[in-house]
PDB file of C-alpha atoms in Angstrom:
ATOM      1  CA  UNK O  62      24.793 -54.255  86.890  1.00  0.00           C
ATOM      2  CA  UNK O  63      28.464 -56.034  86.418  1.00  0.00           C
ATOM      3  CA  UNK O  64      27.465 -58.960  88.743  1.00  0.00           C
ATOM      4  CA  UNK O  65      24.498 -59.448  87.126  1.00  0.00           C
ATOM      5  CA  UNK O  66      21.203 -57.789  85.820  1.00  0.00           C
ATOM      6  CA  UNK O  67      18.454 -58.717  88.887  1.00  0.00           C
ATOM      7  CA  UNK O  68      18.242 -54.877  88.787  1.00  0.00           C
ATOM      8  CA  UNK O  69      16.230 -55.226  85.346  1.00  0.00           C
ATOM      9  CA  UNK O  70      13.005 -57.462  87.318  1.00  0.00           C
ATOM     10  CA  UNK O  71      12.536 -54.314  89.749  1.00  0.00           C
ATOM     11  CA  UNK O  72       9.158 -52.886  89.398  1.00  0.00           C
ATOM     12  CA  UNK O  73      10.533 -49.303  89.293  1.00  0.00           C
ATOM     13  CA  UNK O  74      13.261 -49.818  86.800  1.00  0.00           C
ATOM     14  CA  UNK O  75      11.582 -48.692  83.181  1.00  0.00           C
ATOM     15  CA  UNK O  76      12.641 -51.485  81.418  1.00  0.00           C
ATOM     16  CA  UNK O  77      12.004 -51.214  77.620  1.00  0.00           C
ATOM     17  CA  UNK O  78      14.524 -47.438  78.158  1.00  0.00           C
ATOM     18  CA  UNK O  79      16.848 -49.537  80.513  1.00  0.00           C
ATOM     19  CA  UNK O  80      17.469 -52.229  77.190  1.00  0.00           C
ATOM     20  CA  UNK O  81      17.912 -49.463  74.889  1.00  0.00           C
ATOM     21  CA  UNK O  82      20.160 -47.731  77.408  1.00  0.00           C
ATOM     22  CA  UNK O  83      22.564 -51.534  77.470  1.00  0.00           C
ATOM     23  CA  UNK O  84      22.235 -52.084  73.697  1.00  0.00           C
ATOM     24  CA  UNK O  85      23.002 -48.273  72.981  1.00  0.00           C
ATOM     25  CA  UNK O  86      26.123 -48.927  75.491  1.00  0.00           C
ATOM     26  CA  UNK O  87      27.452 -52.102  73.972  1.00  0.00           C
ATOM     27  CA  UNK O  88      26.519 -50.606  70.423  1.00  0.00           C
ATOM     28  CA  UNK O  89      29.487 -47.742  71.054  1.00  0.00           C
ATOM     29  CA  UNK O  90      31.745 -50.317  72.857  1.00  0.00           C
ATOM     30  CA  UNK O  91      31.194 -52.149  69.426  1.00  0.00           C
ATOM     31  CA  UNK O  92      31.727 -49.395  67.592  1.00  0.00           C
ATOM     32  CA  UNK O  93      35.624 -48.307  69.267  1.00  0.00           C
ATOM     33  CA  UNK O  94      36.494 -52.265  68.436  1.00  0.00           C
ATOM     34  CA  UNK O  95      39.373 -53.435  65.874  1.00  0.00           C
ATOM     35  CA  UNK O  96      38.394 -55.787  62.831  1.00  0.00           C
ATOM     36  CA  UNK O  97      40.218 -58.282  64.673  1.00  0.00           C
ATOM     37  CA  UNK O  98      38.423 -57.635  68.294  1.00  0.00           C
ATOM     38  CA  UNK O  99      35.226 -58.081  66.848  1.00  0.00           C
ATOM     39  CA  UNK O 100      35.499 -61.238  64.889  1.00  0.00           C
ATOM     40  CA  UNK O 101      37.248 -62.782  67.977  1.00  0.00           C
ATOM     41  CA  UNK O 102      34.318 -60.660  70.077  1.00  0.00           C
ATOM     42  CA  UNK O 103      31.706 -62.944  67.763  1.00  0.00           C
ATOM     43  CA  UNK O 104      33.190 -65.792  67.934  1.00  0.00           C
ATOM     44  CA  UNK O 105      33.718 -65.849  71.882  1.00  0.00           C
ATOM     45  CA  UNK O 106      29.413 -66.033  71.976  1.00  0.00           C
ATOM     46  CA  UNK O 107      29.754 -69.416  71.203  1.00  0.00           C
ATOM     47  CA  UNK O 108      31.075 -70.120  75.062  1.00  0.00           C
ATOM     48  CA  UNK O 109      28.975 -71.139  77.644  1.00  0.00           C
ATOM     49  CA  UNK O 110      30.090 -70.184  80.920  1.00  0.00           C
ATOM     50  CA  UNK O 111      34.061 -70.248  81.104  1.00  0.00           C
ATOM     51  CA  UNK O 112      36.459 -71.081  79.065  1.00  0.00           C
ATOM     52  CA  UNK O 113      40.398 -71.489  78.937  1.00  0.00           C
ATOM     53  CA  UNK O 114      42.347 -69.471  76.876  1.00  0.00           C
ATOM     54  CA  UNK O 115      43.852 -72.648  74.971  1.00  0.00           C
ATOM     55  CA  UNK O 116      40.238 -73.321  73.834  1.00  0.00           C
ATOM     56  CA  UNK O 117      39.697 -69.651  72.542  1.00  0.00           C
ATOM     57  CA  UNK O 118      42.907 -70.430  70.351  1.00  0.00           C
ATOM     58  CA  UNK O 119      41.941 -73.327  68.670  1.00  0.00           C
ATOM     59  CA  UNK O 120      38.369 -72.580  68.540  1.00  0.00           C
ATOM     60  CA  UNK O 121      38.396 -68.384  67.982  1.00  0.00           C
ATOM     61  CA  UNK O 122      41.989 -68.402  66.528  1.00  0.00           C
ATOM     62  CA  UNK O 123      42.179 -65.240  68.673  1.00  0.00           C
ATOM     63  CA  UNK O 124      46.011 -64.842  69.858  1.00  0.00           C
ATOM     64  CA  UNK O 125      46.722 -63.734  73.481  1.00  0.00           C
ATOM     65  CA  UNK O 126      47.224 -60.832  72.516  1.00  0.00           C
ATOM     66  CA  UNK O 127      43.651 -59.965  71.186  1.00  0.00           C
ATOM     67  CA  UNK O 128      42.473 -61.917  74.382  1.00  0.00           C
ATOM     68  CA  UNK O 129      44.270 -59.413  76.663  1.00  0.00           C
ATOM     69  CA  UNK O 130      42.934 -56.515  74.393  1.00  0.00           C
ATOM     70  CA  UNK O 131      39.196 -57.377  75.258  1.00  0.00           C
ATOM     71  CA  UNK O 132      40.260 -58.152  78.988  1.00  0.00           C
ATOM     72  CA  UNK O 133      41.644 -54.732  78.830  1.00  0.00           C
ATOM     73  CA  UNK O 134      38.295 -52.850  77.762  1.00  0.00           C
ATOM     74  CA  UNK O 135      36.501 -54.971  80.156  1.00  0.00           C
ATOM     75  CA  UNK O 136      34.524 -57.005  77.995  1.00  0.00           C
ATOM     76  CA  UNK O 137      35.677 -59.982  79.225  1.00  0.00           C
ATOM     77  CA  UNK O 138      37.078 -60.868  82.216  1.00  0.00           C
ATOM     78  CA  UNK O 139      39.169 -63.890  84.382  1.00  0.00           C
ATOM     79  CA  UNK O 140      37.856 -65.123  87.030  1.00  0.00           C
ATOM     80  CA  UNK O 141      39.771 -66.644  90.464  1.00  0.00           C
ATOM     81  CA  UNK O 142      40.498 -69.959  88.504  1.00  0.00           C
ATOM     82  CA  UNK O 143      42.364 -67.997  85.804  1.00  0.00           C
ATOM     83  CA  UNK O 144      39.540 -69.054  83.209  1.00  0.00           C
ATOM     84  CA  UNK O 145      38.114 -66.416  80.767  1.00  0.00           C
ATOM     85  CA  UNK O 146      34.493 -65.464  80.973  1.00  0.00           C
ATOM     86  CA  UNK O 147      32.139 -62.993  78.442  1.00  0.00           C
ATOM     87  CA  UNK O 148      29.012 -61.914  80.879  1.00  0.00           C
ATOM     88  CA  UNK O 149      25.988 -63.261  79.709  1.00  0.00           C
ATOM     89  CA  UNK O 150      24.211 -60.218  78.341  1.00  0.00           C
ATOM     90  CA  UNK O 151      27.336 -59.145  76.752  1.00  0.00           C
ATOM     91  CA  UNK O 152      27.750 -62.901  75.349  1.00  0.00           C
ATOM     92  CA  UNK O 153      24.031 -62.287  74.077  1.00  0.00           C
ATOM     93  CA  UNK O 154      24.796 -59.478  72.045  1.00  0.00           C
ATOM     94  CA  UNK O 155      28.079 -60.815  70.403  1.00  0.00           C
ATOM     95  CA  UNK O 156      26.000 -63.811  69.377  1.00  0.00           C
ATOM     96  CA  UNK O 157      23.558 -61.677  67.491  1.00  0.00           C
ATOM     97  CA  UNK O 158      26.699 -60.374  66.064  1.00  0.00           C
ATOM     98  CA  UNK O 159      28.019 -63.128  64.527  1.00  0.00           C
ATOM     99  CA  UNK O 160      24.824 -64.649  63.447  1.00  0.00           C
ATOM    100  CA  UNK O 161      25.099 -61.742  60.930  1.00  0.00           C
ATOM    101  CA  UNK O 162      28.427 -63.343  59.809  1.00  0.00           C
ATOM    102  CA  UNK O 163      26.610 -67.049  58.970  1.00  0.00           C
ATOM    103  CA  UNK O 164      30.024 -68.181  57.410  1.00  0.00           C
ATOM    104  CA  UNK O 165      31.733 -67.531  60.032  1.00  0.00           C
ATOM    105  CA  UNK O 166      29.482 -68.550  62.438  1.00  0.00           C
ATOM    106  CA  UNK O 167      29.206 -71.934  61.265  1.00  0.00           C
ATOM    107  CA  UNK O 168      33.397 -72.486  60.846  1.00  0.00           C
ATOM    108  CA  UNK O 169      33.112 -71.588  64.626  1.00  0.00           C
ATOM    109  CA  UNK O 170      31.174 -73.993  65.672  1.00  0.00           C
ATOM    110  CA  UNK O 171      32.211 -76.789  64.313  1.00  0.00           C
ATOM    111  CA  UNK O 172      35.434 -76.026  65.803  1.00  0.00           C
ATOM    112  CA  UNK O 173      33.773 -75.504  69.136  1.00  0.00           C
ATOM    113  CA  UNK O 174      31.777 -78.889  68.583  1.00  0.00           C
ATOM    114  CA  UNK O 175      35.059 -80.448  67.307  1.00  0.00           C
ATOM    115  CA  UNK O 176      37.084 -79.373  70.158  1.00  0.00           C
ATOM    116  CA  UNK O 177      34.831 -80.309  72.739  1.00  0.00           C
ATOM    117  CA  UNK O 178      34.752 -84.054  71.645  1.00  0.00           C
ATOM    118  CA  UNK O 179      38.247 -84.335  71.234  1.00  0.00           C
ATOM    119  CA  UNK O 180      38.825 -82.340  74.802  1.00  0.00           C
ATOM    120  CA  UNK O 181      36.019 -85.568  76.456  1.00  0.00           C
ATOM    121  CA  UNK O 182      37.964 -87.945  74.127  1.00  0.00           C
ATOM    122  CA  UNK O 183      41.126 -87.319  75.668  1.00  0.00           C
ATOM    123  CA  UNK O 184      40.163 -87.887  78.766  1.00  0.00           C
ATOM    124  CA  UNK O 185      37.809 -90.559  78.055  1.00  0.00           C
ATOM    125  CA  UNK O 186      40.668 -94.184  79.000  1.00  0.00           C
ATOM    126  CA  UNK O 187      41.224 -91.909  82.274  1.00  0.00           C
ATOM    127  CA  UNK O 188      37.157 -91.706  83.080  1.00  0.00           C
ATOM    128  CA  UNK O 189      36.687 -96.088  82.169  1.00  0.00           C
ATOM    129  CA  UNK O 190      39.823 -97.212  82.084  1.00  0.00           C
ATOM    130  CA  UNK O 191      42.129 -95.651  85.024  1.00  0.00           C
ATOM    131  CA  UNK O 192      45.376 -95.950  86.487  1.00  0.00           C
ATOM    132  CA  UNK O 193      44.250 -95.028  89.847  1.00  0.00           C
ATOM    133  CA  UNK O 194      41.492 -93.175  91.499  1.00  0.00           C
ATOM    134  CA  UNK O 195      43.405 -89.805  91.665  1.00  0.00           C
ATOM    135  CA  UNK O 196      43.630 -90.086  87.419  1.00  0.00           C
ATOM    136  CA  UNK O 197      39.997 -90.657  86.986  1.00  0.00           C
ATOM    137  CA  UNK O 198      39.501 -88.122  89.459  1.00  0.00           C
ATOM    138  CA  UNK O 199      41.097 -85.375  87.876  1.00  0.00           C
ATOM    139  CA  UNK O 200      39.649 -86.158  84.535  1.00  0.00           C
ATOM    140  CA  UNK O 201      36.309 -86.302  86.285  1.00  0.00           C
ATOM    141  CA  UNK O 202      36.977 -82.771  87.507  1.00  0.00           C
ATOM    142  CA  UNK O 203      38.680 -81.214  84.095  1.00  0.00           C
ATOM    143  CA  UNK O 204      34.798 -82.346  82.503  1.00  0.00           C
ATOM    144  CA  UNK O 205      32.983 -80.959  84.963  1.00  0.00           C
ATOM    145  CA  UNK O 206      34.681 -77.221  84.630  1.00  0.00           C
ATOM    146  CA  UNK O 207      33.708 -77.544  80.766  1.00  0.00           C
ATOM    147  CA  UNK O 208      30.458 -79.388  81.153  1.00  0.00           C
ATOM    148  CA  UNK O 209      28.241 -76.042  80.258  1.00  0.00           C
ATOM    149  CA  UNK O 210      30.020 -76.148  77.095  1.00  0.00           C
ATOM    150  CA  UNK O 211      30.632 -79.894  75.963  1.00  0.00           C
ATOM    151  CA  UNK O 212      26.615 -80.259  76.624  1.00  0.00           C
ATOM    152  CA  UNK O 213      26.651 -77.051  74.528  1.00  0.00           C
ATOM    153  CA  UNK O 214      28.789 -78.644  71.478  1.00  0.00           C
ATOM    154  CA  UNK O 215      26.728 -81.844  72.072  1.00  0.00           C
ATOM    155  CA  UNK O 216      23.416 -80.155  70.894  1.00  0.00           C
ATOM    156  CA  UNK O 217      25.484 -78.159  67.811  1.00  0.00           C
ATOM    157  CA  UNK O 218      26.949 -81.564  66.615  1.00  0.00           C
ATOM    158  CA  UNK O 219      23.262 -83.547  67.150  1.00  0.00           C
ATOM    159  CA  UNK O 220      21.650 -80.173  65.213  1.00  0.00           C
ATOM    160  CA  UNK O 221      24.053 -80.693  62.611  1.00  0.00           C
ATOM    161  CA  UNK O 222      23.360 -84.650  62.433  1.00  0.00           C
ATOM    162  CA  UNK O 223      27.061 -85.183  63.197  1.00  0.00           C
ATOM    163  CA  UNK O 224      26.645 -87.658  66.295  1.00  0.00           C
ATOM    164  CA  UNK O 225      29.875 -88.887  65.438  1.00  0.00           C
ATOM    165  CA  UNK O 226      31.662 -86.058  67.049  1.00  0.00           C
ATOM    166  CA  UNK O 227      29.801 -87.077  70.811  1.00  0.00           C
ATOM    167  CA  UNK O 228      30.772 -90.920  70.228  1.00  0.00           C
TER     168      UNK O 228
END
């Protein structure tokens, strides 16, 4: 279950009962979090794929201690590259919680869109006018690592009619 939820597609599994059990497990874990941990986990739901500590600090406003608290509780984990990951099913649960806090969600989405706009702009010169191929390759690799978050942030900017964020 930790790796994926393919077992939900098994014909022998009673899906409604399993979904209820998963939700109950998430709600129990949620109830045991501090207010700060809950706020951080809600805000982390904006990320797609993996993300960096820098992005968490700038978008979510969480410090290293809070992020490590969520790692210690196995709600967030680090991948082999040292980036952080929120399991997709847990991300969806946290996103539901974020929707219950519309102001917090709006601010977080705005920060998310702005962060990834700056992220791409910071690498633009290296992509379009590189001083060498290594610089261009490095910038391309960095963007590739963040492509899911960049694409999502652009969708958010477009939905909010903030086209200048993706110029």
